[in-house]
């Protein structure tokens, strides 16, 4: 992992992907995704999170499962098309707020969270943007708050980073300086999960 990685994938990349296919990663139909979502939800250690933040919510499939555990859930995505479908999916959940934002440039300033979910997003950032985003996430996480990382691990040609590089960055930098401790780490055949808690 080095500073000469390809650039962060732009919003136009995702606009084109969703223009070609409404569910390009089979979030709604894949048995793999269902199993991963179940593992994700089971990893959360608290029954309720007052303020939660989901980055890259896409069609809102995981959002809908997270919402009952959240007092308020801010769910963001860079692309408009999946956000519209996510809003429709979660219209029965008044605690969910959807916004179109790009990180790190449009990070929700001044907000603090008890849970931040970064699932299948980190590898879209080039290393400098991962560093900036990580610093903002750690600052926005309340003491005792949790950061849940879940990412596909095989390399993807288009992506600047791999899932392992994203997780290893957080584990190496965030835990080395003391703000986070590791609560849970799991490696599955094609994805990994790490749950970190702010000290």
Backbone as numpy.savetxt, mean C-alpha at the origin, in Angstrom:
# Nx Ny Nz CAx CAy CAz Cx Cy Cz
20.20 -2.47 -5.62 19.33 -1.28 -5.62 20.23 -0.05 -5.62
20.02 0.85 -6.59 20.85 2.03 -6.67 20.06 3.21 -7.21
20.68 4.38 -7.15 19.99 5.61 -7.55 19.74 5.67 -9.05
20.35 4.79 -9.83 20.20 4.83 -11.28 19.08 3.92 -11.78
18.20 3.52 -10.88 17.04 2.74 -11.27 16.18 3.54 -12.25
15.31 2.86 -13.02 14.37 3.58 -13.88 13.50 4.52 -13.04
12.83 5.43 -13.73 11.99 6.40 -13.04 10.75 5.74 -12.44
10.18 6.41 -11.45 8.89 6.02 -10.91 7.86 5.96 -12.03
7.01 4.94 -12.01 5.99 4.83 -13.06 4.99 5.97 -12.93
4.69 6.68 -14.01 3.81 7.86 -13.95 2.33 7.47 -13.94
1.45 8.39 -13.54 0.01 8.09 -13.58 -0.48 7.63 -14.96
0.12 8.14 -16.02 -0.32 7.74 -17.37 -0.14 6.24 -17.61
0.86 5.63 -16.97 1.07 4.19 -17.10 -0.17 3.44 -16.61
-0.69 3.87 -15.46 -1.85 3.19 -14.87 -3.14 3.53 -15.62
-3.24 4.76 -16.11 -4.40 5.12 -16.93 -4.50 4.21 -18.15
-3.36 3.95 -18.79 -3.36 3.09 -19.98 -3.68 1.64 -19.62
-3.14 1.17 -18.48 -3.41 -0.20 -18.06 -4.90 -0.40 -17.80
-5.53 0.55 -17.11 -6.96 0.42 -16.80 -7.84 0.69 -18.02
-7.33 1.44 -18.98 -8.07 1.65 -20.22 -8.15 0.34 -21.00
-7.10 -0.44 -20.93 -7.05 -1.71 -21.66 -7.84 -2.82 -20.97
-7.95 -2.75 -19.64 -8.59 -3.82 -18.86 -9.10 -3.23 -17.55
-10.39 -3.38 -17.27 -10.97 -2.80 -16.05 -10.40 -3.42 -14.78
-9.96 -4.67 -14.86 -9.37 -5.35 -13.70 -8.07 -6.02 -14.14
-7.04 -5.22 -14.41 -5.83 -5.75 -15.05 -5.06 -6.76 -14.22
-5.20 -6.72 -12.91 -4.48 -7.67 -12.06 -5.42 -8.70 -11.43
-6.65 -8.78 -11.95 -7.63 -9.78 -11.49 -7.89 -9.71 -9.99
-7.94 -8.48 -9.47 -8.21 -8.31 -8.04 -9.56 -8.90 -7.64
-10.53 -8.83 -8.54 -11.89 -9.25 -8.19 -12.12 -10.75 -8.34
-11.30 -11.42 -9.12 -11.61 -12.81 -9.48 -10.53 -13.83 -9.13
-9.32 -13.39 -8.81 -8.20 -14.30 -8.65 -8.22 -15.01 -7.29
-8.04 -16.33 -7.32 -7.91 -17.08 -6.06 -6.65 -16.65 -5.31
-5.59 -16.33 -6.04 -4.36 -15.83 -5.43 -4.63 -14.55 -4.64
-5.36 -13.62 -5.24 -5.67 -12.37 -4.55 -6.55 -12.61 -3.33
-7.52 -13.50 -3.44 -8.39 -13.81 -2.29 -7.57 -14.35 -1.12
-6.65 -15.26 -1.42 -5.81 -15.83 -0.37 -4.91 -14.76 0.24
-4.35 -13.90 -0.62 -3.44 -12.85 -0.14 -4.20 -11.84 0.73
-5.42 -11.49 0.32 -6.21 -10.57 1.13 -6.54 -11.19 2.50
-6.87 -12.47 2.51 -7.16 -13.15 3.78 -5.94 -13.14 4.69
-4.75 -13.39 4.11 -3.51 -13.35 4.89 -3.24 -11.93 5.40
-3.50 -10.95 4.55 -3.30 -9.54 4.92 -4.16 -9.17 6.11
-5.44 -9.51 6.04 -6.36 -9.16 7.12 -6.00 -9.91 8.41
-5.60 -11.17 8.27 -5.27 -11.97 9.44 -4.01 -11.46 10.15
-3.14 -10.77 9.41 -1.90 -10.27 10.00 -2.12 -9.06 10.91
-3.21 -8.35 10.73 -3.47 -7.17 11.56 -3.76 -7.60 12.99
-3.10 -6.97 13.94 -3.16 -7.44 15.32 -4.20 -6.72 16.17
-4.77 -5.62 15.66 -5.71 -4.85 16.46 -7.11 -4.97 15.89
-8.11 -5.02 16.74 -9.47 -5.14 16.22 -9.95 -3.89 15.51
-9.39 -2.72 15.88 -9.86 -1.46 15.32 -8.71 -0.48 15.18
-8.72 0.28 14.08 -7.73 1.32 13.82 -8.50 2.63 13.58
-8.24 3.62 14.42 -9.04 4.85 14.36 -8.87 5.58 13.04
-7.63 5.76 12.61 -7.35 6.45 11.34 -6.43 5.58 10.51
-6.89 5.18 9.32 -6.11 4.29 8.46 -5.91 4.92 7.09
-4.85 4.49 6.42 -4.45 5.04 5.13 -4.05 3.88 4.23
-4.78 3.72 3.12 -4.45 2.68 2.14 -3.92 3.36 0.88
-2.72 3.00 0.50 -2.04 3.60 -0.65 -2.18 2.66 -1.84
-2.75 3.18 -2.94 -2.94 2.36 -4.12 -4.11 1.40 -3.97
-5.28 1.95 -3.71 -6.45 1.10 -3.41 -7.04 0.42 -4.63
-6.72 0.90 -5.84 -7.22 0.32 -7.08 -8.75 0.21 -7.06
-9.28 -0.99 -7.27 -10.72 -1.20 -7.39 -11.43 -1.27 -6.04
-10.66 -1.19 -4.95 -11.28 -1.15 -3.62 -11.63 -2.51 -3.04
-11.06 -3.59 -3.59 -11.39 -4.92 -3.08 -10.85 -5.09 -1.66
-9.59 -4.73 -1.45 -9.03 -4.79 -0.09 -9.63 -3.69 0.79
-9.89 -2.54 0.21 -10.49 -1.42 0.95 -11.77 -1.86 1.65
-12.61 -2.57 0.92 -13.89 -3.03 1.46 -13.69 -3.95 2.65
-12.61 -4.73 2.63 -12.33 -5.63 3.75 -11.70 -4.90 4.93
-10.89 -3.89 4.64 -10.25 -3.10 5.70 -11.26 -2.22 6.44
-12.22 -1.69 5.74 -13.10 -0.65 6.28 -13.77 -1.01 7.61
-14.30 -2.23 7.79 -14.95 -2.53 9.08 -14.00 -2.46 10.27
-12.70 -2.51 10.03 -11.72 -2.42 11.12 -11.25 -0.98 11.35
-11.81 -0.02 10.62 -11.30 1.35 10.64 -12.39 2.35 11.04
-12.01 3.29 11.91 -12.91 4.41 12.20 -13.04 5.32 11.00
-11.91 5.62 10.36 -11.86 6.38 9.12 -10.74 5.80 8.27
-11.02 5.59 6.99 -10.05 5.01 6.08 -9.90 5.92 4.87
-8.72 6.50 4.71 -8.40 7.28 3.52 -7.74 6.34 2.52
-8.39 6.16 1.36 -7.89 5.26 0.33 -7.58 6.08 -0.92
-6.36 5.95 -1.42 -5.94 6.77 -2.56 -5.45 5.90 -3.70
-5.49 6.48 -4.90 -4.90 5.86 -6.07 -4.53 6.98 -7.05
-3.59 6.68 -7.95 -3.17 7.70 -8.92 -4.11 7.76 -10.12
-4.89 6.70 -10.35 -5.72 6.60 -11.55 -7.19 6.81 -11.20
-7.90 7.52 -12.05 -9.30 7.85 -11.80 -10.23 6.66 -12.01
-10.00 5.88 -13.06 -10.93 4.81 -13.42 -11.14 3.80 -12.28
-10.08 3.27 -11.68 -10.32 2.32 -10.59 -10.93 2.98 -9.36
-10.61 4.26 -9.13 -11.20 4.96 -7.97 -12.71 5.04 -8.09
-13.20 5.27 -9.30 -14.65 5.35 -9.49 -15.31 4.02 -9.17
-14.68 2.94 -9.57 -15.22 1.62 -9.25 -15.10 1.30 -7.77
-14.00 1.76 -7.15 -13.84 1.55 -5.71 -14.90 2.31 -4.92
-15.21 3.52 -5.35 -16.25 4.31 -4.68 -17.59 3.60 -4.76
-17.89 3.03 -5.92 -19.15 2.30 -6.08 -19.16 1.06 -5.19
-18.06 0.35 -5.16 -17.97 -0.87 -4.34 -18.18 -0.56 -2.85
-17.67 0.57 -2.40 -17.66 0.89 -0.97 -18.67 1.97 -0.58
-19.66 2.18 -1.42 -20.61 3.26 -1.13 -21.42 3.00 0.14
-21.47 1.74 0.59 -22.19 1.39 1.82 -21.32 1.57 3.06
-20.10 2.08 2.87 -19.14 2.21 3.97 -18.79 3.68 4.16
-19.54 4.40 5.01 -19.35 5.85 5.12 -18.01 6.25 5.72
-17.30 5.32 6.37 -16.01 5.66 6.98 -14.88 5.71 5.95
-15.16 5.34 4.70 -14.12 5.33 3.66 -14.16 6.63 2.86
-13.00 7.25 2.71 -12.84 8.46 1.90 -11.84 8.15 0.78
-12.25 8.39 -0.47 -11.37 8.14 -1.61 -10.83 9.45 -2.15
-9.56 9.45 -2.51 -8.93 10.62 -3.12 -7.96 10.16 -4.20
-7.88 10.96 -5.26 -6.89 10.71 -6.30 -5.63 11.50 -5.95
-4.57 10.79 -5.63 -3.31 11.41 -5.22 -2.14 10.59 -5.76
-1.04 11.29 -5.96 0.23 10.66 -6.34 1.24 10.92 -5.24
1.87 9.83 -4.78 2.89 9.97 -3.74 4.28 9.79 -4.35
5.28 10.49 -3.82 5.25 11.31 -2.60 4.79 12.75 -2.79
4.58 13.19 -4.06 4.31 14.60 -4.32 3.05 15.13 -3.64
2.02 14.30 -3.55 0.72 14.74 -3.03 0.37 14.02 -1.73
1.35 13.85 -0.89 1.10 13.20 0.39 0.13 14.05 1.21
-0.84 13.42 1.90 -1.82 14.19 2.69 -1.18 14.85 3.91
-0.75 16.06 3.74 0.00 16.76 4.78 -0.85 16.97 6.02
-0.21 16.83 7.17 -0.86 17.12 8.44 -1.73 16.02 8.99
-1.89 14.93 8.25 -2.71 13.82 8.74 -1.82 12.77 9.40
-2.38 12.11 10.40 -1.67 11.06 11.12 -2.53 9.81 11.20
-1.88 8.66 11.20 -2.60 7.41 11.03 -2.15 6.37 12.05
-3.10 5.49 12.39 -2.82 4.34 13.26 -2.49 3.09 12.45
-2.84 3.12 11.15 -2.53 2.02 10.25 -2.27 2.59 8.87
-1.16 2.17 8.27 -0.87 2.49 6.88 -0.65 1.18 6.14
-1.37 1.00 5.04 -1.27 -0.21 4.24 -0.63 0.14 2.91
0.52 -0.45 2.66 1.24 -0.29 1.40 1.30 -1.66 0.75
0.33 -1.94 -0.09 0.18 -3.27 -0.68 0.28 -3.17 -2.20
1.27 -3.84 -2.76 1.47 -3.90 -4.22 1.63 -2.51 -4.83
2.40 -1.65 -4.19 2.60 -0.28 -4.65 4.07 0.13 -4.65
4.83 -0.29 -3.64 6.17 0.24 -3.44 7.11 0.04 -4.60
6.93 -1.05 -5.36 7.86 -1.33 -6.46 7.62 -0.43 -7.68
6.55 0.36 -7.65 6.33 1.33 -8.73 7.19 2.58 -8.56
7.76 2.77 -7.38 8.61 3.93 -7.12 10.05 3.61 -7.48
10.75 4.59 -8.04 12.21 4.53 -8.09 12.73 4.78 -6.68
13.98 4.42 -6.45 14.53 4.49 -5.10 14.41 5.88 -4.46
14.70 6.98 -5.16 14.57 8.29 -4.50 13.14 8.56 -4.02
12.13 8.15 -4.80 10.74 8.36 -4.38 10.35 7.40 -3.27
10.92 6.19 -3.26 10.68 5.28 -2.15 11.21 5.89 -0.86
12.41 6.47 -0.93 13.00 7.09 0.26 12.13 8.24 0.76
11.68 9.10 -0.15 10.84 10.24 0.23 9.51 9.76 0.82
8.91 8.79 0.17 7.61 8.27 0.64 7.75 7.61 2.00
8.82 6.84 2.18 9.02 6.17 3.46 9.17 7.18 4.59
9.92 8.25 4.36 10.08 9.28 5.39 8.74 9.93 5.74
7.92 10.19 4.73 6.60 10.78 4.97 5.69 9.82 5.72
5.73 8.54 5.34 4.90 7.54 6.00 5.27 7.41 7.47
6.55 7.36 7.75 6.99 7.20 9.13 6.61 8.42 9.97
6.69 9.59 9.37 6.31 10.81 10.09 4.81 10.84 10.38
4.01 10.32 9.45 2.56 10.35 9.59 2.01 9.24 10.47
2.83 8.26 10.80 2.38 7.12 11.60 2.45 7.48 13.08
1.33 7.33 13.76 1.28 7.62 15.20 2.12 6.61 15.99
2.63 6.98 17.15 3.27 5.99 18.02 2.30 4.83 18.30
2.80 3.62 18.16 1.94 2.45 18.30 1.21 2.10 17.03
1.31 2.95 16.02 0.66 2.69 14.74 1.42 1.63 13.95
0.72 1.01 13.01 1.29 -0.11 12.26 1.40 0.21 10.77
2.48 -0.28 10.19 2.71 -0.19 8.75 2.71 -1.61 8.20
1.77 -1.88 7.31 1.65 -3.22 6.73 2.12 -3.18 5.28
3.15 -3.96 4.99 3.72 -4.05 3.65 3.40 -5.42 3.06
2.84 -5.42 1.84 2.55 -6.68 1.14 2.90 -6.48 -0.33
3.81 -7.30 -0.86 4.23 -7.12 -2.25 4.57 -8.43 -2.94
4.23 -8.48 -4.22 4.65 -9.53 -5.14 6.17 -9.52 -5.21
6.81 -10.69 -5.14 8.27 -10.72 -5.08 8.99 -11.01 -6.40
8.41 -11.77 -7.35 9.16 -11.96 -8.60 9.38 -10.63 -9.34
10.53 -10.46 -10.00 10.77 -9.21 -10.71 9.79 -9.02 -11.87
9.42 -7.78 -12.11 8.56 -7.41 -13.24 9.34 -6.40 -14.08
9.43 -6.63 -15.36 10.30 -5.84 -16.23 10.01 -4.34 -16.14
8.73 -3.98 -16.08 8.35 -2.55 -16.10 8.65 -1.83 -14.79
8.79 -2.57 -13.69 8.82 -1.94 -12.37 10.24 -1.54 -11.97
10.41 -0.35 -11.40 11.75 0.10 -11.00 12.37 -0.75 -9.90
11.56 -1.30 -9.00 12.07 -2.08 -7.87 11.34 -3.42 -7.79
11.86 -4.31 -6.99 11.15 -5.56 -6.68 10.48 -5.42 -5.31
9.55 -6.32 -5.03 8.92 -6.33 -3.72 9.93 -6.54 -2.61
10.91 -7.41 -2.83 11.94 -7.64 -1.82 12.75 -6.38 -1.55
13.08 -5.63 -2.59 13.84 -4.40 -2.39 13.06 -3.39 -1.55
11.75 -3.31 -1.79 10.91 -2.39 -1.01 10.90 -2.80 0.46
10.65 -4.07 0.74 10.57 -4.54 2.12 11.93 -4.44 2.80
12.97 -4.83 2.09 14.30 -4.78 2.69 14.71 -3.35 3.01
14.28 -2.41 2.17 14.58 -1.00 2.46 13.95 -0.58 3.78
12.68 -0.89 3.96 12.01 -0.53 5.21 12.65 -1.23 6.40
12.93 -2.50 6.26 13.50 -3.25 7.38 14.90 -2.76 7.73
15.66 -2.40 6.71 17.04 -1.98 6.95 17.11 -0.55 7.50
16.36 0.36 6.89 16.49 1.77 7.27 15.57 2.16 8.42
14.32 1.74 8.33 13.35 2.17 9.34 13.61 1.51 10.69
13.99 0.24 10.67 14.22 -0.44 11.94 15.62 -0.13 12.48
16.56 0.15 11.60 17.93 0.43 12.06 18.00 1.71 12.88
17.18 2.68 12.52 17.21 3.96 13.24 16.25 3.97 14.42
15.48 2.91 14.60 14.72 2.78 15.82 13.24 3.11 15.80
12.68 3.74 14.73 11.27 4.11 14.84 10.29 2.95 14.68
10.76 1.85 14.08 9.85 0.74 13.81 10.42 -0.56 14.36
9.51 -1.43 14.80 9.92 -2.78 15.17 9.08 -3.77 14.37
9.66 -4.89 14.05 9.00 -5.90 13.22 8.10 -6.77 14.09
6.82 -6.85 13.72 5.86 -7.68 14.44 5.61 -9.02 13.76
5.67 -9.01 12.43 5.29 -10.21 11.69 5.98 -10.17 10.33
6.60 -11.26 9.95 7.10 -11.34 8.58 6.79 -12.71 8.02
6.28 -12.72 6.81 5.87 -13.95 6.15 6.37 -13.93 4.71
6.88 -15.06 4.25 7.25 -15.19 2.85 6.44 -16.34 2.25
5.67 -15.99 1.26 4.88 -16.98 0.54 5.51 -17.22 -0.83
4.92 -18.06 -1.62 5.57 -18.47 -2.88 5.88 -17.27 -3.77
4.95 -16.34 -3.90 5.16 -15.21 -4.82 4.94 -13.84 -4.17
4.78 -13.80 -2.87 4.66 -12.49 -2.21 5.18 -12.58 -0.79
5.44 -11.42 -0.21 5.87 -11.36 1.19 5.06 -10.32 1.93
4.99 -10.50 3.24 4.24 -9.60 4.12 5.12 -9.25 5.31
5.21 -7.98 5.64 5.89 -7.52 6.84 5.00 -6.52 7.55
4.78 -6.74 8.84 4.01 -5.82 9.67 4.97 -5.16 10.65
5.03 -3.84 10.60 5.92 -3.06 11.44 5.10 -2.14 12.34
5.63 -1.86 13.52 4.93 -0.99 14.47 5.86 0.14 14.91
5.33 1.34 14.95 6.13 2.49 15.37 6.28 2.50 16.88
7.49 2.62 17.33 7.78 2.59 18.77 7.47 3.94 19.40
